[in-house]
Amino acid sequence: MADAQYILPNDIGVFSLDCREAFRLLSPTERLYAHHLSRAAWYGGLAVLLQTSPEAPYIYALLSRLFRAQDPDQLRQLALAEGLTEEEYQAFLVYAAGIYSNMGNYKSFGDTKFVPNLPKEKLERVILGSKAARQHPEEVRSLWQTCGELMFSLEPRLRHLGLGKEGITTYFSGDCTMEDAKLAQDFLDSQNLSAYNTRLFKGVLEDGKPRYEVRLASVLGAEPALHSEMTSKLKSYEFRGSHFQVTRGDYAPILQKVVEHLEKAKAYAANSRQEQMLAQYIESFTQGSIEAHKRGSRFWIQDKGPIVESYIGFIESYRDPFGSRGEFEGFVAMVNKAMSAKFECLVASAEQLLKELPWPPAFEKDKFLTPDFTSLDVLTFSGSGIPAGINIPNYDDLRQTDGFKNVSLGNVLAVAYATQREKLTFLEEEDKDLYIRWKGPSFDVQVGLHELLGHGSGKLFVQDEKGAFNFDQETVINPETGEQIQSWYRSGETWDSKFSTIASSYEECRAESVGLYLCLNPQVLEIFGFEGADAEDVIYVNWLNMVRAGLLALEFYTPETSSWRQAHMQARFVILRVLLEAGEGLVTVAPTTGADGRPDARVRLDRDKIRPVGKPALERFLRKLQVLKSTGDVAGGRALYEGYAAVTDAPPECFLTLRDTVLLRKESRKLIVQPNTRLEGSEVQLLEYEASAAGLIRSFSERFPEDGPELEEVLTQLATADARFWRFPSENPSGQA
């Protein structure tokens, strides 16, 4: 059997997303709007399969065929008859649920491959003996032959997402290196093209020069089209001795489905801003234009306090090894009024709280653009995973000039709060009950501060295309050097493009640090209803949770490549290192032996030293983070951040050794079962499912009732068309994705 870190355990936590009450309160028109937006999101989410691994679309298609023909209970009878044990069949169900939940065979949180926890030959008997195989023998056998080996393979390069020899990615062809990615980013910057909706495929011309295809995601491909802002971009370029060709049409049939449902949603929009927002999204997905998506995002920012909130597109760049390309995601949610009222109070205090942050006023935005900040109950969240909170859009220029929105996902947080005492690792016994009691409330505070004042704070110093600066070169002083500003962002450069591989983690670290820093403010805690001893407990558990998370983060570090696989967890490890460096016994991490005789560890936080020791240490670190970000000082930023992110076995913590303990004691990330909506006549029904692996599978089996087989064919055709980009000379072309 595979190493435990590459499987999903049979006892993995599975929870249902509860949005029944919020959905019940929607009007018939709002339900129709939410339904069509959800359909658009679910269709678009299928693109993530093509963004994850070469084999992911085939695995999805195979599983979908199996469970459409026989539901999990029916297939169980066959599996047991074929010689599988109950545990082995449950392992298969958990694997299938993991594929659907992560939209691929790599964990969305950690980018580690997971494989079925049963013998390959037994799974083969189930697949080839299934009703689906009897109905469509050639198709099912072909799918199994294409993905079966890769489904189980744990060759070193296939264990993690990464670029070149470091792992597998389908954002780039298999022969691309980090140098190719940097060259392509420089090319995109030179043409004012965003990388968010692109993939990069490398080839060689007859003269031996490299040829790169930059492919945009769009409904339209090479066919003639009416003139648009994208038409002039679709051509050949020579750049630094290499040939670039900008094309479009990636994920075309999938995005066509997205566009169809966005068009239908327009008919039920609550106002003209929503109509214009959807029109621009349709333009973006049709033409391949990020500028159109930005225009849609502007209308979205202006649409204050909608009952049904949504966002859709190529959004987060966490899983691109270079840090620039966005994974498709779409969410639809309804307002939770009680928690939203607290967030509104936080927004009202934001300008005053921003002054508390430890950098000079010149490093803060010229004007705080008051955002929406709502607590939402999620109806639909497509993509590879569901976050607890969101601060979007991610476009730097919009955030500086138009603002942003903050979203706390209340029913997702409720799942995250669920903690069993017996599974609570690395804490002292006397801390566990306090942790369980206050984890939820402290998380509400941290998420609110992280999204609103973490991601929402700070200014980027920019020189525009006309040479004008958005700061005074003569008077603004770098507080770290005492000198005038020496570096900034040029026209076309963004935070992601300049800081690339560390951009996401660095920004998450900055936002988490802001949350820890500002949760010490009594005004913040009063907004959330905490005073006195309760407020002190919230602070303590918030800081304790971050310290523990920093230790848990070691699961996502790969010693073989000295690299991190998850931005948020790298960020939390960095914060742990900062607090350890503060000294004076503020934080300690000590190895110990568990009751079972196996290695264990404990983290300790001295609550009396949080303010006198922890606060000034965090203050110094935060100021450095912001100054380096504002000035676009990549060299300084990398030196600072990568220094703290380094994992060694140096005493006293011996983090490499502790990593083995973390892996030994780790608990798998929960799986979340989401509902479906179904249109029956003119009414929308909410379909809910049990909190189990089988329930999660059923939710996907019923997600595309009209066109499931068509979608599976589309996915495998798209994957096959690009399969050559991930074959290597040593591989046998036959039967490979």
Coordinates of C-alpha atoms in Angstrom, one line a residue, residues 217-524:
A217 CA -9.2 30.4 -22.4
S218 CA -12.2 31.4 -24.6
V219 CA -15.2 30.1 -26.4
L220 CA -13.8 31.5 -29.7
G221 CA -10.8 29.9 -31.3
A222 CA -9.1 30.4 -34.6
E223 CA -12.4 31.1 -36.5
P224 CA -13.0 34.6 -37.8
A225 CA -14.8 36.8 -35.3
L226 CA -16.1 40.4 -35.0
H227 CA -13.4 42.8 -34.1
S228 CA -12.6 42.9 -30.4
E229 CA -9.8 44.1 -28.2
M230 CA -8.3 40.6 -28.4
T231 CA -8.2 40.3 -32.2
S232 CA -5.0 42.4 -32.5
K233 CA -3.3 40.2 -29.9
L234 CA -3.8 36.9 -31.7
K235 CA -0.6 36.8 -33.8
S236 CA 3.1 35.8 -33.9
Y237 CA 5.8 37.7 -32.0
E238 CA 9.6 37.6 -31.8
F239 CA 10.8 38.2 -28.3
R240 CA 14.4 37.8 -27.0
G241 CA 15.3 35.4 -29.7
S242 CA 12.2 33.2 -29.2
H243 CA 9.0 32.9 -31.2
F244 CA 5.7 33.4 -29.4
Q245 CA 2.2 32.7 -30.8
V246 CA -0.8 34.0 -29.0
T247 CA -3.9 31.8 -29.6
R248 CA -7.2 31.2 -27.9
G249 CA -9.9 28.6 -27.5
D250 CA -8.7 26.7 -24.4
Y251 CA -11.6 24.9 -22.7
A252 CA -13.9 26.3 -25.4
P253 CA -16.8 23.8 -25.2
I254 CA -16.8 24.1 -21.4
L255 CA -16.8 27.8 -21.4
Q256 CA -19.6 27.7 -24.0
K257 CA -21.8 26.1 -21.3
V258 CA -20.7 28.7 -18.8
V259 CA -21.7 31.5 -21.2
E260 CA -25.1 29.9 -21.9
H261 CA -26.0 30.0 -18.2
L262 CA -24.7 33.4 -17.6
E263 CA -26.9 34.6 -20.4
K264 CA -29.9 32.9 -18.7
A265 CA -28.9 34.4 -15.3
K266 CA -29.1 37.9 -16.8
A267 CA -32.8 37.6 -17.2
Y268 CA -33.1 37.3 -13.4
A269 CA -30.6 40.0 -12.3
A270 CA -31.6 42.3 -9.5
N271 CA -30.3 45.5 -11.2
S272 CA -28.4 46.9 -14.1
R273 CA -25.0 46.5 -12.5
Q274 CA -25.6 42.8 -12.3
E275 CA -26.7 42.7 -15.9
Q276 CA -23.6 44.7 -17.0
M277 CA -21.3 42.5 -14.8
L278 CA -22.7 39.3 -16.5
A279 CA -22.4 40.9 -19.9
Q280 CA -18.7 41.6 -19.4
Y281 CA -18.1 38.1 -18.0
I282 CA -19.7 36.7 -21.1
E283 CA -17.5 38.9 -23.2
S284 CA -14.4 37.7 -21.3
F285 CA -15.1 34.0 -21.6
T286 CA -16.1 34.3 -25.2
Q287 CA -13.2 36.4 -26.4
G288 CA -10.5 35.4 -23.9
S289 CA -10.3 38.9 -22.5
I290 CA -9.1 39.6 -19.0
E291 CA -9.8 43.3 -19.6
A292 CA -13.5 42.4 -20.0
H293 CA -13.3 40.4 -16.8
K294 CA -11.9 43.4 -15.1
R295 CA -14.8 45.5 -16.4
G296 CA -17.2 43.0 -15.1
S297 CA -15.4 43.0 -11.7
R298 CA -15.8 46.8 -11.5
F299 CA -19.6 46.4 -11.9
W300 CA -19.4 43.6 -9.3
I301 CA -17.6 45.8 -6.8
Q302 CA -20.2 48.5 -7.3
D303 CA -23.1 46.0 -6.7
K304 CA -23.3 46.6 -3.0
G305 CA -25.0 44.2 -0.6
P306 CA -26.7 41.8 -3.1
I307 CA -28.9 39.1 -1.7
V308 CA -27.3 36.6 -4.0
E309 CA -23.5 37.1 -4.3
S310 CA -21.3 35.5 -6.8
Y311 CA -18.0 35.7 -8.6
I312 CA -16.6 33.5 -11.4
G313 CA -13.5 33.2 -13.6
F314 CA -9.8 32.4 -13.5
I315 CA -9.2 33.7 -10.0
E316 CA -6.5 32.3 -7.7
S317 CA -2.9 31.6 -8.8
Y318 CA -1.9 29.3 -5.9
R319 CA -1.5 26.2 -8.0
D320 CA 0.5 27.7 -10.9
P321 CA 4.1 26.8 -10.1
F322 CA 5.2 30.2 -11.3
G323 CA 2.3 32.0 -9.5
S324 CA 0.6 33.9 -12.3
R325 CA -2.1 31.7 -13.9
G326 CA -5.5 31.5 -12.3
E327 CA -7.5 28.4 -11.5
F328 CA -11.1 28.5 -12.5
E329 CA -13.6 28.9 -9.7
G330 CA -17.1 30.2 -9.3
F331 CA -19.2 30.7 -6.2
V332 CA -22.8 31.5 -5.4
A333 CA -23.9 32.4 -1.9
M334 CA -26.6 34.1 0.1
V335 CA -26.2 36.7 2.8
N336 CA -26.1 35.8 6.5
K337 CA -27.5 39.0 8.0
A338 CA -26.4 38.5 11.7
M339 CA -22.7 38.0 11.0
S340 CA -22.8 40.6 8.2
A341 CA -23.9 43.2 10.7
K342 CA -20.7 42.7 12.7
F343 CA -18.6 42.9 9.6
E344 CA -20.3 46.2 8.6
C345 CA -19.2 47.6 12.0
L346 CA -15.6 46.4 11.2
V347 CA -15.7 48.2 7.9
A348 CA -17.0 51.3 9.6
S349 CA -13.9 51.2 11.8
A350 CA -11.5 50.3 9.0
E351 CA -10.0 53.7 8.3
Q352 CA -9.2 54.2 12.0
L353 CA -7.8 50.6 12.3
L354 CA -5.6 51.1 9.2
K355 CA -3.8 53.8 11.1
E356 CA -2.8 51.3 13.7
L357 CA -0.8 49.2 11.2
P358 CA 3.0 49.6 11.6
W359 CA 4.0 51.5 8.4
P360 CA 4.0 55.2 7.4
P361 CA 0.8 56.7 5.9
A362 CA 2.6 57.0 2.5
F363 CA 2.6 53.2 2.3
E364 CA -1.2 53.0 2.7
K365 CA -3.7 53.6 -0.1
D366 CA -4.4 57.3 -0.8
K367 CA -8.1 56.7 0.0
F368 CA -9.7 53.7 1.6
L369 CA -12.4 52.5 -0.8
T370 CA -15.1 51.2 1.5
P371 CA -15.8 47.6 0.5
D372 CA -18.7 45.3 0.9
F373 CA -18.0 42.8 3.7
T374 CA -20.6 40.2 4.1
S375 CA -21.0 36.8 5.7
L376 CA -22.4 34.4 3.2
D377 CA -23.8 30.9 3.2
V378 CA -22.4 29.1 0.2
L379 CA -24.8 27.4 -2.2
T380 CA -22.2 26.5 -4.8
F381 CA -18.4 26.7 -4.8
S382 CA -16.8 25.1 -7.8
G383 CA -13.1 24.6 -8.2
S384 CA -10.5 22.5 -6.3
G385 CA -11.5 23.5 -2.8
I386 CA -13.5 25.9 -0.7
P387 CA -11.8 28.7 1.3
A388 CA -13.2 30.2 4.6
G389 CA -13.0 33.7 3.3
I390 CA -12.2 35.7 0.1
N391 CA -10.9 39.1 -0.7
I392 CA -11.4 39.8 -4.4
P393 CA -10.8 40.8 -7.2
N394 CA -7.1 40.0 -7.4
Y395 CA -6.3 42.6 -10.0
D396 CA -3.8 45.0 -8.4
D397 CA -5.0 48.0 -10.5
L398 CA -8.6 47.5 -9.5
R399 CA -7.8 47.0 -5.9
Q400 CA -5.9 50.3 -5.9
T401 CA -8.5 52.4 -7.7
D402 CA -11.9 50.7 -7.5
G403 CA -11.7 48.7 -4.3
F404 CA -12.6 45.2 -3.5
K405 CA -15.1 43.0 -1.7
N406 CA -14.6 40.8 1.4
V407 CA -16.5 37.6 1.8
S408 CA -16.6 35.4 4.9
L409 CA -18.2 32.0 4.1
G410 CA -20.2 31.3 7.3
N411 CA -21.4 27.7 6.6
V412 CA -17.8 26.8 5.4
L413 CA -16.4 28.2 8.7
A414 CA -19.0 26.1 10.6
V415 CA -17.4 23.0 9.0
A416 CA -13.9 24.2 9.8
Y417 CA -14.9 24.8 13.5
A418 CA -15.9 21.1 13.9
T419 CA -13.1 19.8 16.1
Q420 CA -13.0 16.4 17.9
R421 CA -11.0 16.6 21.1
E422 CA -9.4 13.2 20.5
K423 CA -8.1 14.3 17.1
L424 CA -6.7 17.6 18.4
T425 CA -2.9 17.3 18.1
F426 CA 0.2 19.1 19.4
L427 CA -1.5 21.0 22.2
E428 CA -1.1 20.8 26.0
E429 CA -4.1 19.1 27.6
E430 CA -5.0 22.2 29.5
D431 CA -5.3 24.2 26.3
K432 CA -7.5 21.7 24.4
D433 CA -10.9 22.6 26.0
L434 CA -10.2 26.3 25.7
Y435 CA -9.2 25.8 22.1
I436 CA -12.4 23.9 21.2
R437 CA -14.5 26.6 22.9
W438 CA -12.9 29.6 21.3
K439 CA -11.6 28.3 17.9
G440 CA -14.8 29.3 16.1
P441 CA -15.1 32.8 17.5
S442 CA -11.4 33.5 17.2
F443 CA -11.5 32.3 13.6
D444 CA -14.4 34.7 12.8
V445 CA -12.2 37.6 14.1
Q446 CA -9.1 36.4 12.2
V447 CA -10.9 35.9 8.9
G448 CA -12.5 39.3 9.2
L449 CA -9.2 41.1 9.8
H450 CA -7.3 38.9 7.3
E451 CA -9.6 39.7 4.5
L452 CA -10.6 43.3 5.1
L453 CA -7.5 44.8 6.6
G454 CA -4.9 42.3 5.6
H455 CA -5.5 41.9 1.9
G456 CA -7.3 45.3 1.8
S457 CA -4.3 47.3 3.1
G458 CA -1.1 48.7 1.7
K459 CA -0.2 50.6 -1.4
L460 CA 1.9 49.6 -4.4
F461 CA 4.2 52.4 -5.7
V462 CA 3.7 52.5 -9.5
Q463 CA 5.1 54.5 -12.4
D464 CA 2.5 54.5 -15.2
E465 CA 3.0 54.3 -19.0
K466 CA 3.3 58.1 -19.1
G467 CA 6.1 58.1 -16.5
A468 CA 3.9 59.6 -13.7
F469 CA 4.3 58.2 -10.2
N470 CA 1.5 57.6 -7.7
F471 CA 3.8 58.7 -4.8
D472 CA 6.1 61.7 -4.2
Q473 CA 9.6 60.6 -5.0
E474 CA 11.1 63.6 -3.1
T475 CA 9.4 63.2 0.2
V476 CA 8.5 59.5 0.7
I477 CA 11.2 57.8 2.8
N478 CA 11.8 54.1 3.2
P479 CA 11.5 53.5 6.9
E480 CA 13.8 50.5 6.8
T481 CA 16.7 52.4 5.1
G482 CA 16.0 56.1 5.9
E483 CA 16.5 56.8 2.2
Q484 CA 14.3 57.8 -0.7
I485 CA 12.4 55.1 -2.6
Q486 CA 14.7 53.3 -4.9
S487 CA 12.4 50.8 -6.6
W488 CA 8.7 50.6 -7.8
Y489 CA 6.4 48.9 -10.3
R490 CA 6.7 49.8 -13.9
S491 CA 3.7 49.9 -16.3
G492 CA 2.5 46.4 -17.0
E493 CA 4.1 44.9 -13.9
T494 CA 2.0 43.5 -11.1
W495 CA 2.5 42.0 -7.7
D496 CA 2.1 38.5 -9.1
S497 CA 4.4 39.0 -12.1
K498 CA 7.2 40.5 -10.1
F499 CA 7.2 38.3 -7.0
S500 CA 5.9 35.2 -9.0
T501 CA 6.7 32.0 -7.0
I502 CA 6.4 33.7 -3.6
A503 CA 3.7 36.2 -4.3
S504 CA 0.7 34.2 -3.1
S505 CA 2.4 32.9 0.1
Y506 CA 4.0 36.3 0.9
E507 CA 0.6 38.1 0.6
E508 CA -1.1 35.4 2.7
C509 CA 1.6 35.9 5.4
R510 CA 1.1 39.6 5.4
A511 CA -2.7 39.2 5.7
E512 CA -2.4 36.6 8.5
S513 CA 0.1 38.8 10.4
V514 CA -2.3 41.8 10.1
G515 CA -5.0 39.7 11.6
L516 CA -2.9 38.6 14.6
Y517 CA -1.6 42.1 15.1
L518 CA -5.0 43.9 15.0
C519 CA -6.9 41.2 17.1
L520 CA -5.0 42.7 20.1
N521 CA -7.1 45.9 19.6
P522 CA -10.0 46.0 22.1
Q523 CA -12.1 47.9 19.6
V524 CA -12.0 45.0 17.2

